[in-house]
Amino acid sequence: MPEMLFRVRWPDASVSECYSPSLVIKDYLAVGERYPLAVFVEKSRTALTIASERVRAKYGFACSAAADQMARIDAQAERFRAQPDAVVTVEAFL
């Protein structure tokens, strides 16, 4: 199963490299796009859930790395939830 990293820039200009166990992330996020924080979190959650289920279908167990990545995204996003105009930019697929 092809895995990939995707790099995002948070509202404070910090950068994170995020992991997906599947290329499905490309169906939900686009390089160069700026997403409102809640939209980015929801799209990431949907894509990482699908990716984890693909791992389950192939190997018989969900992908814990996808769940861990989602937890890190949630933790980062929490820092900006009080900012109504917070956006996350997808910088690259790696």
XYZ file of C-alpha atoms in Angstrom:
94
model
C 0.000 0.000 0.000
C 1.606 3.302 -1.014
C 2.092 5.653 1.878
C 2.909 9.335 1.716
C 3.761 12.399 3.715
C 2.062 15.743 3.325
C 3.427 19.032 4.606
C 1.109 21.647 6.090
C 1.591 25.184 7.367
C -0.417 26.088 10.459
C -1.874 29.543 11.220
C 1.226 30.489 13.256
C 3.472 29.660 10.247
C 4.809 26.481 11.868
C 5.142 23.508 9.540
C 4.309 19.845 10.121
C 4.969 16.798 8.033
C 2.002 14.476 8.330
C 1.725 10.772 7.484
C -0.913 8.935 5.506
C -0.782 5.164 4.924
C -2.573 5.680 1.599
C -2.606 8.096 -1.316
C -6.296 8.757 -0.570
C -5.202 11.979 1.157
C -4.785 13.440 -2.350
C -8.531 12.995 -2.876
C -9.270 15.275 0.077
C -6.471 17.850 0.160
C -4.740 19.785 -2.612
C -1.284 21.324 -2.666
C -1.427 25.098 -2.439
C -4.939 25.164 -1.007
C -5.737 27.100 2.148
C -8.398 25.420 4.271
C -10.308 26.877 7.181
C -9.064 25.038 10.263
C -12.252 23.020 10.841
C -12.402 22.016 7.170
C -8.772 20.876 7.189
C -9.331 18.793 10.329
C -12.485 17.189 8.931
C -10.947 16.420 5.528
C -7.867 14.967 7.229
C -10.027 12.847 9.536
C -12.072 11.499 6.635
C -9.007 10.682 4.514
C -7.043 9.108 7.374
C -10.051 7.029 8.413
C -10.433 5.724 4.862
C -6.692 5.046 4.692
C -6.809 3.142 7.976
C -9.755 1.080 6.745
C -7.822 0.226 3.593
C -5.042 -1.098 5.813
C -7.644 -3.096 7.767
C -9.040 -4.577 4.555
C -5.596 -5.621 3.380
C -3.924 -6.692 6.642
C -6.778 -7.369 9.052
C -6.072 -4.488 11.452
C -6.466 -0.721 11.396
C -3.459 1.537 10.917
C -2.365 2.869 14.294
C -0.033 5.347 12.571
C -3.049 6.978 10.884
C -4.820 7.267 14.235
C -1.667 8.711 15.814
C -1.370 11.240 12.999
C -4.971 12.307 13.469
C -4.341 12.784 17.180
C -1.383 15.042 16.342
C -3.506 17.039 13.886
C -6.230 17.433 16.535
C -3.657 18.588 19.103
C -2.154 21.137 16.712
C -5.582 22.382 15.630
C -6.698 22.844 19.224
C -4.136 25.629 19.589
C -5.982 27.691 16.954
C -9.657 26.871 17.552
C -10.320 30.264 19.161
C -9.176 32.025 15.971
C -12.214 32.259 13.677
C -10.069 33.036 10.622
C -7.443 30.300 11.187
C -6.386 28.553 7.989
C -4.092 25.639 7.211
C -2.160 25.535 3.946
C -1.187 22.277 2.295
C 2.340 22.925 1.030
C 3.385 19.633 -0.529
C 2.852 15.934 -0.975
C 6.115 14.157 -0.293
